[in-house]
Amino acid sequence: MSVTAAARSLSSGSVRITEPLNFWAGKRREGQKDNKEPVYEPSTGLVLCHLEPCGAAEVDQAVRAAKSAFGHWSRMSGMERARIMIEAAHMIESRREEIARLEVVNNGKSITEARLDVDSARLCIEYYAGLSSTMAGQHVQLPGGSFAYTRREPLGVCAGIGAWNYPFQIAAWKSAPALACGNSMVFKPSPVTPVTAVMLAEIFTQAGAPDGLLNVVQGGQETGRLLCHHPDVAKVSFTGSVPTGQKIMEMASKGVKPVTLELGGKSPLLIFQDSDLENAVKGALMANFLSQGQVCSNGTRVFVHKDILPEFLREVVARTKAIEIGDPLLESTRMGALVSRPHLSKVLAFVEQAKREGATVLCGGEPYVPSDPKLRGGYYMTPCVLGDCRDEMTCVKEEIFGPVMSVLSFETEEEVLRRANDTTMGLAAGVFTRDVRRAHRVVEQLKAGSCFINNYNVTPVEVPFGGFKMSGIGRENGQVTIEYYSQLKTVFVEMGDVDSLF
């Protein structure tokens, strides 16, 4: 069944995708048929399709296609590139429901969230289309009428390596700034969620981009390794775990290739006693339970001032228990399935370890079996709130990447800042308070790249996103990202005679 036909028949509960998921030189391509891997539908546990990974020959073909497209695309004006990108954005908007439903089937998140992810992808492409014609250098006047100027130029073929929690959105967040700067890209989705990235590549081709501008190669670690080491790849952008990011940085260093790394987090959310409790509770829920808790920036260490802790816990537990779990394609569902059975087992094991270490399970943290027989093989769990947490507990120190909120108590601003920053990661942080001076004072001292005041997990494409410390290098989104997908050339122009020492 084709991807489009699959999207139209999702309600049948028997979706199977048979089209190839690799894409280069403007067409879907087959990979290594001898090494097919099953891809599962998280909501049912059934096989959705089979992934054909790319080996050295396939990766080389994709990179060659990208290199060929780069020659044409990089010579186009910014306005010419922008027109094609805007057309792609319009096509995404017209196919919003189709893309979102396939994202749900492949990832397990709710249809409500998937639609927002597709919107974010479209907005990102529109934003960078607008920036594509603004790339400019600087003129520097020098003595004697001589001068210098700078040119901001594309890098060449960029490699993008995505994660499974936001498959379509991440493909857009990486490709949009790359293409706006005049680069081409070869993108490798997570092998767990391979379905929707190829749709983005097709859309760019249909929008008028040269064949090979955006290519998709499927596979796991070996395919990623081949991309990183390919001599014609000029840059690598990766979203995923810290250990994998370290390996990619090491591989890229062999060719002295720049990297953008958006890695993991164990982010703090600080709730002071003067907070608007209603907003603080809603913020904590948004900081922990979006996409079944599978969000790198989640504020999973929730520090609550001791004076409001009992009231906060009553409210947050009541609302957590009320979260509707089940079929992610239903409008009423607010929590779908986790991405895979091994990952579900891993998250549940973290809850068990937390209990052994002295945490109190205030709600959730158990496998969940929906009443619909079609969903009983799915990867569901009840969202969990852990009380009586201490800084040294595993659930507080390690990234769980699931719907598990760890709540801790604090007394003073100085104390909570010290504890909040006591981590090797620094992707995000948040603070809830009515005191404007405190809010800015605290945010200044939080060691995190993306901070929120009286909200959480808000990621407009106009604003840079990225981390400090081991949470990554570089930024995604915002104007500054242009600098990570381009390089600066300096040109000196002599208007007089050469003043030679020889």
Coordinates of C-alpha atoms in Angstrom, one line a residue:
M1 CA 0.0 0.0 0.0
S2 CA 1.3 3.5 -0.8
V3 CA 1.9 6.0 2.0
T4 CA -0.9 8.2 0.8
A5 CA -3.4 5.3 0.6
A6 CA -2.3 4.1 4.0
A7 CA -3.1 7.5 5.4
R8 CA -6.6 7.4 4.0
S9 CA -7.3 3.9 5.5
L10 CA -5.9 4.4 9.0
S11 CA -9.3 3.9 10.6
S12 CA -9.4 0.3 9.4
G13 CA -6.8 -0.7 11.9
S14 CA -4.9 -2.8 9.3
V15 CA -2.5 -0.3 7.7
R16 CA 0.6 -1.7 6.0
I17 CA 3.0 0.3 4.0
T18 CA 4.8 -1.4 1.1
E19 CA 6.4 1.5 -0.8
P20 CA 10.2 1.9 -0.5
L21 CA 11.2 4.4 2.2
N22 CA 14.5 5.4 0.8
F23 CA 14.6 8.4 -1.5
W24 CA 17.3 10.0 -3.6
A25 CA 17.7 11.7 -7.0
G26 CA 14.0 12.5 -6.9
K27 CA 12.6 9.0 -6.6
R28 CA 11.9 6.4 -3.9
R29 CA 14.5 3.7 -3.9
E30 CA 15.0 0.2 -2.5
G31 CA 17.7 -0.5 0.0
Q32 CA 19.3 -3.8 1.0
K33 CA 16.5 -6.3 0.6
D34 CA 18.5 -9.0 2.4
N35 CA 18.6 -7.0 5.6
K36 CA 14.9 -6.0 6.0
E37 CA 13.9 -4.9 9.5
P38 CA 10.3 -4.8 10.8
V39 CA 8.8 -1.4 11.8
Y40 CA 6.1 -1.6 14.4
E41 CA 2.9 0.5 15.0
P42 CA 3.2 1.5 18.7
S43 CA -0.6 1.7 19.2
T44 CA -1.2 -1.9 18.2
G45 CA 2.2 -3.6 18.3
L46 CA 1.6 -4.9 14.8
V47 CA 4.1 -4.7 12.0
L48 CA 3.6 -1.5 10.0
C49 CA 6.2 -2.0 7.3
H50 CA 9.7 -3.3 6.6
L51 CA 12.7 -1.0 6.5
E52 CA 15.4 -1.7 3.9
P53 CA 18.6 -0.2 5.3
C54 CA 21.2 1.5 3.1
G55 CA 24.7 0.3 2.9
A56 CA 27.8 1.9 1.5
A57 CA 26.6 1.8 -2.1
E58 CA 23.2 3.3 -1.4
V59 CA 24.6 6.0 0.9
D60 CA 27.1 6.9 -1.8
Q61 CA 24.4 7.2 -4.4
A62 CA 22.4 9.5 -2.1
V63 CA 25.4 11.7 -1.4
R64 CA 26.2 11.9 -5.1
A65 CA 22.7 13.0 -5.9
A66 CA 22.9 15.6 -3.2
K67 CA 26.2 16.8 -4.5
S68 CA 24.8 17.1 -8.0
A69 CA 21.8 19.1 -6.8
F70 CA 24.0 21.4 -4.7
G71 CA 25.7 22.6 -7.8
H72 CA 22.4 24.0 -9.2
W73 CA 20.7 25.0 -6.0
S74 CA 23.7 26.9 -4.5
R75 CA 23.8 29.1 -7.6
M76 CA 20.2 30.1 -7.4
S77 CA 19.3 33.4 -5.7
G78 CA 17.8 33.5 -2.3
M79 CA 14.5 34.6 -3.7
E80 CA 14.5 31.6 -6.2
R81 CA 15.1 29.2 -3.4
A82 CA 12.5 30.9 -1.3
R83 CA 9.8 30.4 -3.9
I84 CA 10.3 26.6 -3.9
M85 CA 10.4 26.4 -0.1
I86 CA 7.2 28.4 0.2
E87 CA 5.5 26.0 -2.4
A88 CA 6.7 23.1 -0.3
A89 CA 5.2 24.7 2.8
H90 CA 1.9 25.2 1.0
M91 CA 1.9 21.5 0.0
I92 CA 2.5 20.5 3.6
E93 CA -0.4 22.6 4.7
S94 CA -2.7 21.0 2.2
R95 CA -1.6 17.5 3.3
R96 CA -1.5 18.3 7.0
E97 CA -4.0 15.6 8.1
E98 CA -2.5 12.9 5.9
I99 CA 1.0 13.5 7.3
A100 CA -0.2 13.9 10.9
R101 CA -2.1 10.6 10.8
L102 CA 0.9 8.7 9.4
E103 CA 3.1 10.3 12.1
V104 CA 0.6 9.0 14.7
V105 CA 0.7 5.5 13.3
N106 CA 4.5 5.4 13.1
N107 CA 5.2 7.2 16.4
G108 CA 2.3 6.6 18.7
K109 CA 1.6 10.2 19.8
S110 CA -1.8 11.7 19.8
I111 CA -3.3 13.1 16.6
T112 CA -3.7 16.5 18.3
E113 CA 0.1 16.7 18.9
A114 CA 1.0 15.3 15.5
R115 CA -1.0 18.1 13.8
L116 CA 1.0 20.7 15.8
D117 CA 4.2 19.0 14.8
V118 CA 3.3 19.2 11.1
D119 CA 2.4 22.9 11.6
S120 CA 5.9 23.5 13.2
A121 CA 7.6 21.8 10.2
R122 CA 5.6 24.0 7.8
L123 CA 6.3 27.2 9.8
C124 CA 10.0 26.4 10.0
I125 CA 10.2 26.0 6.2
E126 CA 8.3 29.3 5.7
Y127 CA 10.6 31.1 8.2
Y128 CA 13.8 30.0 6.5
A129 CA 12.4 30.7 3.1
G130 CA 12.0 34.3 4.3
L131 CA 15.6 34.3 5.5
S132 CA 17.1 32.8 2.4
S133 CA 17.3 36.1 0.6
T134 CA 18.8 37.9 3.6
M135 CA 22.2 36.1 3.6
A136 CA 24.7 38.9 3.2
G137 CA 28.2 39.8 4.0
Q138 CA 30.0 42.9 5.4
H139 CA 31.9 45.7 3.6
V140 CA 35.1 47.0 5.5
Q141 CA 36.8 50.2 4.2
L142 CA 40.6 50.0 4.5
P143 CA 43.3 52.7 4.1
G144 CA 44.2 54.0 0.7
G145 CA 40.9 53.2 -0.9
S146 CA 41.4 49.4 -0.5
F147 CA 38.6 47.4 1.1
A148 CA 37.5 44.0 2.1
Y149 CA 34.2 42.2 2.1
T150 CA 32.8 39.0 3.4
R151 CA 30.6 36.4 1.7
R152 CA 28.3 34.0 3.5
E153 CA 28.5 30.8 1.5
P154 CA 26.8 27.3 1.8
L155 CA 28.8 24.4 3.1
G156 CA 27.8 21.7 0.5
V157 CA 26.2 18.4 1.3
C158 CA 24.9 18.3 4.9
A159 CA 23.9 15.1 6.7
G160 CA 20.9 15.2 9.0
I161 CA 20.3 12.4 11.5
G162 CA 16.9 12.5 13.2
A163 CA 15.3 11.1 16.3
W164 CA 12.1 9.1 16.7
N165 CA 10.1 11.4 18.9
Y166 CA 9.4 14.1 16.3
P167 CA 10.2 12.4 12.9
F168 CA 8.6 14.9 10.4
Q169 CA 9.3 18.0 12.5
I170 CA 13.0 17.2 13.0
A171 CA 13.4 16.5 9.3
A172 CA 12.1 20.0 8.5
W173 CA 14.0 21.7 11.4
K174 CA 17.3 20.3 9.9
S175 CA 16.6 20.6 6.2
A176 CA 14.9 24.1 6.1
P177 CA 17.9 26.1 7.3
A178 CA 20.3 23.9 5.3
L179 CA 18.4 24.5 2.1
A180 CA 17.8 28.2 2.7
C181 CA 21.6 28.6 2.9
G182 CA 22.1 26.9 -0.5
N183 CA 23.1 23.5 0.8
S184 CA 21.7 20.1 -0.1
M185 CA 21.0 17.3 2.5
V186 CA 20.9 13.6 3.0
F187 CA 18.7 12.8 6.0
K188 CA 18.6 9.6 8.0
P189 CA 15.5 9.1 10.1
S190 CA 15.4 6.9 13.2
P191 CA 14.9 3.3 12.1
V192 CA 12.0 3.2 14.6
T193 CA 10.1 5.9 12.7
P194 CA 11.1 5.9 9.1
V195 CA 7.8 6.7 7.4
T196 CA 7.2 10.5 7.2
A197 CA 10.7 11.9 6.4
V198 CA 10.4 10.5 2.9
M199 CA 7.2 12.4 2.4
L200 CA 9.0 15.6 3.1
A201 CA 11.7 14.8 0.5
E202 CA 9.0 14.0 -2.1
I203 CA 7.2 17.3 -1.3
F204 CA 10.3 19.3 -2.0
T205 CA 10.8 17.5 -5.3
Q206 CA 7.1 18.1 -6.2
A207 CA 7.6 21.8 -5.2
G208 CA 10.2 22.3 -7.9
A209 CA 13.5 21.5 -6.1
P210 CA 16.2 19.9 -8.2
D211 CA 16.3 16.1 -7.9
G212 CA 18.7 15.2 -5.1
L213 CA 18.2 18.3 -3.0
L214 CA 16.8 16.4 -0.1
N215 CA 17.4 12.7 0.1
V216 CA 16.5 10.1 2.7
V217 CA 18.5 7.0 3.6
Q218 CA 17.1 4.5 6.0
G219 CA 19.1 2.4 8.5
G220 CA 20.7 2.3 11.9
Q221 CA 24.1 2.9 13.3
E222 CA 26.0 1.6 10.3
T223 CA 24.1 3.9 7.9
G224 CA 24.8 6.8 10.2
R225 CA 28.5 5.9 10.3
L226 CA 28.7 5.8 6.5
L227 CA 27.1 9.2 6.3
C228 CA 29.4 10.8 8.9
H229 CA 32.6 9.4 7.2
H230 CA 31.6 10.1 3.6
P231 CA 34.2 12.5 2.2
D232 CA 31.6 14.6 0.3
V233 CA 29.5 15.3 3.5
A234 CA 30.5 18.7 4.7
K235 CA 28.5 18.9 8.0
V236 CA 26.5 16.6 10.3
S237 CA 23.5 17.7 12.3
F238 CA 22.2 15.1 14.9
T239 CA 19.3 14.9 17.3
G240 CA 19.4 12.1 19.9
S241 CA 21.1 10.8 22.9
V242 CA 24.3 12.0 24.5
P243 CA 26.3 8.8 23.9
T244 CA 25.4 8.7 20.2
G245 CA 26.1 12.4 19.9
Q246 CA 29.6 11.8 21.3
K247 CA 30.3 9.1 18.7
I248 CA 29.0 11.3 15.9
M249 CA 31.2 14.2 17.1
E250 CA 34.2 11.8 17.1
M251 CA 33.5 10.5 13.6
A252 CA 33.0 14.0 12.2
S253 CA 36.3 15.1 13.8
K254 CA 38.2 12.8 11.5
G255 CA 37.2 15.0 8.6
V256 CA 37.2 18.2 10.7
K257 CA 33.5 18.6 9.9
P258 CA 31.3 21.0 11.8
V259 CA 28.5 19.4 13.8
T260 CA 25.2 20.5 15.3
L261 CA 24.2 18.3 18.3
E262 CA 20.8 18.5 20.0
L263 CA 21.2 15.9 22.7
G264 CA 19.5 14.8 25.9
G265 CA 18.4 16.7 29.0
K266 CA 17.4 16.3 32.6
S267 CA 15.9 19.7 32.9
P268 CA 14.7 21.5 36.1
L269 CA 11.4 23.2 36.6
L270 CA 11.4 25.6 39.6
I271 CA 8.0 26.5 41.1
F272 CA 8.2 29.3 43.7
Q273 CA 5.7 29.9 46.5
D274 CA 4.3 33.0 44.8
S275 CA 3.5 31.2 41.6
D276 CA 0.1 31.2 40.0
L277 CA -0.6 27.6 41.0
E278 CA -3.0 26.9 38.2
N279 CA -0.4 27.9 35.6
A280 CA 2.3 26.1 37.5
V281 CA 0.4 22.8 37.4
K282 CA -0.4 23.2 33.8
G283 CA 3.2 24.0 33.1
A284 CA 4.4 20.9 34.9
L285 CA 2.1 18.7 32.9
M286 CA 3.3 20.3 29.7
A287 CA 6.9 19.8 30.9
N288 CA 6.5 16.1 31.5
F289 CA 3.7 14.5 29.4
L290 CA 3.9 15.8 25.9
S291 CA 4.6 13.0 23.4
Q292 CA 4.2 10.4 26.2
G293 CA 7.1 12.2 28.0
Q294 CA 9.5 11.4 25.1
V295 CA 10.8 14.9 24.8
C296 CA 14.5 15.8 25.3
S297 CA 13.7 19.3 26.8
N298 CA 11.2 18.0 29.4
G299 CA 11.4 19.5 32.8
T300 CA 11.3 16.2 34.7
R301 CA 12.9 17.5 37.9
V302 CA 10.1 19.5 39.3
F303 CA 11.3 21.6 42.3
V304 CA 8.4 22.9 44.3
H305 CA 8.7 25.3 47.3
K306 CA 7.8 23.5 50.5
D307 CA 5.0 25.9 51.4
I308 CA 2.9 25.0 48.3
L309 CA 4.1 21.4 47.9
P310 CA 1.0 19.7 49.3
E311 CA -1.4 21.8 47.3
F312 CA 0.7 21.4 44.1
L313 CA 0.8 17.6 44.5
R314 CA -3.0 17.3 45.0
E315 CA -3.6 19.3 41.8
V316 CA -1.0 17.7 39.6
V317 CA -1.9 14.1 40.7
A318 CA -5.6 14.8 40.1
R319 CA -4.9 16.1 36.6
T320 CA -2.4 13.4 35.7
K321 CA -5.0 10.8 36.6
A322 CA -7.5 12.5 34.3
I323 CA -5.3 12.3 31.2
E324 CA -7.1 10.2 28.7
I325 CA -4.9 7.3 27.4
G326 CA -5.8 5.2 24.3
D327 CA -6.1 5.2 20.6
P328 CA -3.9 8.1 19.4
L329 CA -6.1 8.7 16.4
L330 CA -9.0 9.7 18.5
E331 CA -9.6 13.4 19.1
S332 CA -10.2 12.9 22.8
T333 CA -6.9 11.0 23.4
R334 CA -4.2 13.0 25.2
M335 CA -1.6 10.3 25.7
G336 CA -0.9 7.6 23.1
A337 CA 1.6 4.8 23.1
L338 CA 5.3 4.9 23.8
V339 CA 7.4 4.3 20.7
S340 CA 8.4 0.7 21.2
R341 CA 8.1 -2.2 23.6
P342 CA 11.7 -2.2 24.7
H343 CA 11.4 1.5 25.5
L344 CA 8.2 0.9 27.4
S345 CA 10.0 -1.7 29.5
K346 CA 12.9 0.6 30.1
V347 CA 10.6 3.4 31.4
L348 CA 8.7 1.0 33.6
A349 CA 12.0 -0.2 35.0
F350 CA 12.9 3.3 36.0
V351 CA 9.7 3.5 38.0
E352 CA 10.4 0.3 39.8
Q353 CA 14.0 1.5 40.6
A354 CA 12.6 4.7 42.0
K355 CA 10.3 2.8 44.3
R356 CA 13.3 0.7 45.5
E357 CA 15.3 3.9 46.2
G358 CA 12.5 5.4 48.3
A359 CA 10.3 7.4 46.0
T360 CA 6.6 7.3 46.4
V361 CA 4.4 6.6 43.4
L362 CA 1.6 9.1 43.8
C363 CA -0.1 7.9 40.6
G364 CA 0.5 5.9 37.4
G365 CA 3.7 4.2 36.4
E366 CA 2.0 0.9 35.3
P367 CA 1.3 -0.8 32.0
Y368 CA -2.0 0.2 30.5
V369 CA -4.2 -2.0 28.4
P370 CA -6.9 -0.2 26.4
S371 CA -10.4 -1.6 26.2
D372 CA -10.3 -1.7 22.4
P373 CA -9.1 -5.2 21.4
K374 CA -7.1 -3.8 18.4
L375 CA -4.9 -1.8 20.8
R376 CA -4.2 -4.5 23.4
G377 CA -0.8 -5.2 21.9
G378 CA 0.2 -1.6 22.1
Y379 CA 2.9 0.1 24.2
Y380 CA 0.9 2.0 26.8
M381 CA 1.5 3.1 30.4
T382 CA -0.2 5.4 32.9
P383 CA 1.5 8.7 33.4
C384 CA 3.4 8.8 36.6
V385 CA 4.1 11.3 39.4
L386 CA 6.8 10.4 41.9
G387 CA 6.9 12.1 45.3
D388 CA 9.5 12.0 48.1
C389 CA 12.3 12.3 45.5
R390 CA 15.9 13.1 46.4
D391 CA 18.7 14.5 44.3
E392 CA 20.7 11.3 44.4
M393 CA 18.0 9.1 43.1
T394 CA 18.3 7.5 39.7
C395 CA 15.0 8.9 38.6
V396 CA 16.3 12.4 39.3
K397 CA 19.7 12.0 37.8
E398 CA 19.1 10.1 34.6
E399 CA 17.0 10.9 31.6
I400 CA 14.0 8.5 31.6
F401 CA 12.4 9.7 28.4
G402 CA 8.9 8.7 29.4
P403 CA 5.8 10.0 31.2
V404 CA 7.5 10.2 34.7
M405 CA 7.5 13.4 36.7
S406 CA 9.9 13.5 39.7
V407 CA 8.8 16.1 42.3
L408 CA 11.3 17.6 44.8
S409 CA 10.9 20.1 47.6
F410 CA 13.1 23.2 48.2
E411 CA 13.2 26.1 50.7
T412 CA 15.5 28.9 49.3
E413 CA 16.3 30.3 45.9
E414 CA 20.1 29.8 46.5
E415 CA 19.5 26.2 47.4
V416 CA 17.3 25.3 44.4
L417 CA 19.6 27.0 41.9
R418 CA 22.5 24.9 43.2
R419 CA 20.5 21.7 42.9
A420 CA 19.0 22.6 39.6
N421 CA 22.4 23.2 38.0
D422 CA 23.9 20.0 39.5
T423 CA 23.8 18.0 36.3
T424 CA 26.1 17.3 33.3
M425 CA 23.3 18.3 31.0
G426 CA 21.8 21.7 30.3
L427 CA 19.2 21.6 27.5
A428 CA 16.3 23.5 29.2
A429 CA 15.0 24.9 32.4
G430 CA 11.9 26.7 33.7
V431 CA 10.7 29.0 36.5
F432 CA 7.2 29.9 37.7
T433 CA 6.9 33.0 39.8
R434 CA 5.0 36.3 39.9
D435 CA 8.1 38.2 40.9
V436 CA 9.6 39.6 37.6
R437 CA 12.9 40.4 39.3
R438 CA 13.3 36.9 40.7
A439 CA 12.3 35.4 37.3
H440 CA 15.1 37.1 35.4
R441 CA 17.6 36.7 38.3
V442 CA 17.0 33.0 38.4
V443 CA 17.0 32.5 34.7
E444 CA 20.4 34.3 34.5
Q445 CA 21.9 31.7 36.8
L446 CA 20.3 28.6 35.3
K447 CA 22.9 26.7 33.2
A448 CA 20.6 25.8 30.3
G449 CA 20.3 26.8 26.7
S450 CA 16.5 27.1 26.5
C451 CA 14.8 28.7 29.5
F452 CA 11.1 29.4 30.1
I453 CA 9.4 31.9 32.5
N454 CA 5.8 31.0 33.5
N455 CA 5.5 28.5 30.7
Y456 CA 7.3 25.4 29.4
N457 CA 8.0 23.5 26.1
V458 CA 7.2 26.4 23.9
T459 CA 9.3 26.2 20.7
P460 CA 8.4 28.9 18.1
V461 CA 10.6 28.5 15.1
E462 CA 11.8 32.1 15.2
V463 CA 13.6 31.4 18.5
P464 CA 16.9 29.4 18.8
F465 CA 16.7 26.0 20.5
G466 CA 19.7 24.1 21.9
G467 CA 21.6 23.3 25.0
F468 CA 24.6 23.9 27.3
K469 CA 27.1 21.4 28.5
M470 CA 26.5 17.8 27.4
S471 CA 23.1 18.7 25.9
G472 CA 24.7 19.8 22.7
I473 CA 26.5 22.2 20.4
G474 CA 24.9 24.7 18.0
R475 CA 21.3 25.8 17.7
E476 CA 18.2 24.9 15.7
N477 CA 15.7 27.5 14.6
G478 CA 16.0 31.2 14.8
Q479 CA 18.2 33.5 12.7
V480 CA 21.5 32.3 14.3
T481 CA 21.1 28.9 12.8
I482 CA 22.1 30.4 9.4
E483 CA 25.6 30.6 10.8
Y484 CA 25.6 26.8 11.5
Y485 CA 24.7 26.0 7.9
S486 CA 27.1 28.4 6.1
Q487 CA 30.7 29.5 6.1
L488 CA 32.3 33.0 5.9
K489 CA 34.7 33.9 3.2
T490 CA 36.8 37.1 3.5
V491 CA 37.9 38.9 0.3
F492 CA 40.6 41.6 0.3
V493 CA 40.7 44.1 -2.6
E494 CA 43.8 46.2 -3.2
M495 CA 43.2 49.4 -5.0
G496 CA 46.8 50.6 -5.2
D497 CA 50.2 49.0 -5.7
V498 CA 51.6 46.1 -3.8
D499 CA 53.8 47.3 -0.9
S500 CA 56.4 44.5 -1.0
L501 CA 59.1 43.8 1.5
F502 CA 61.1 42.0 -1.1

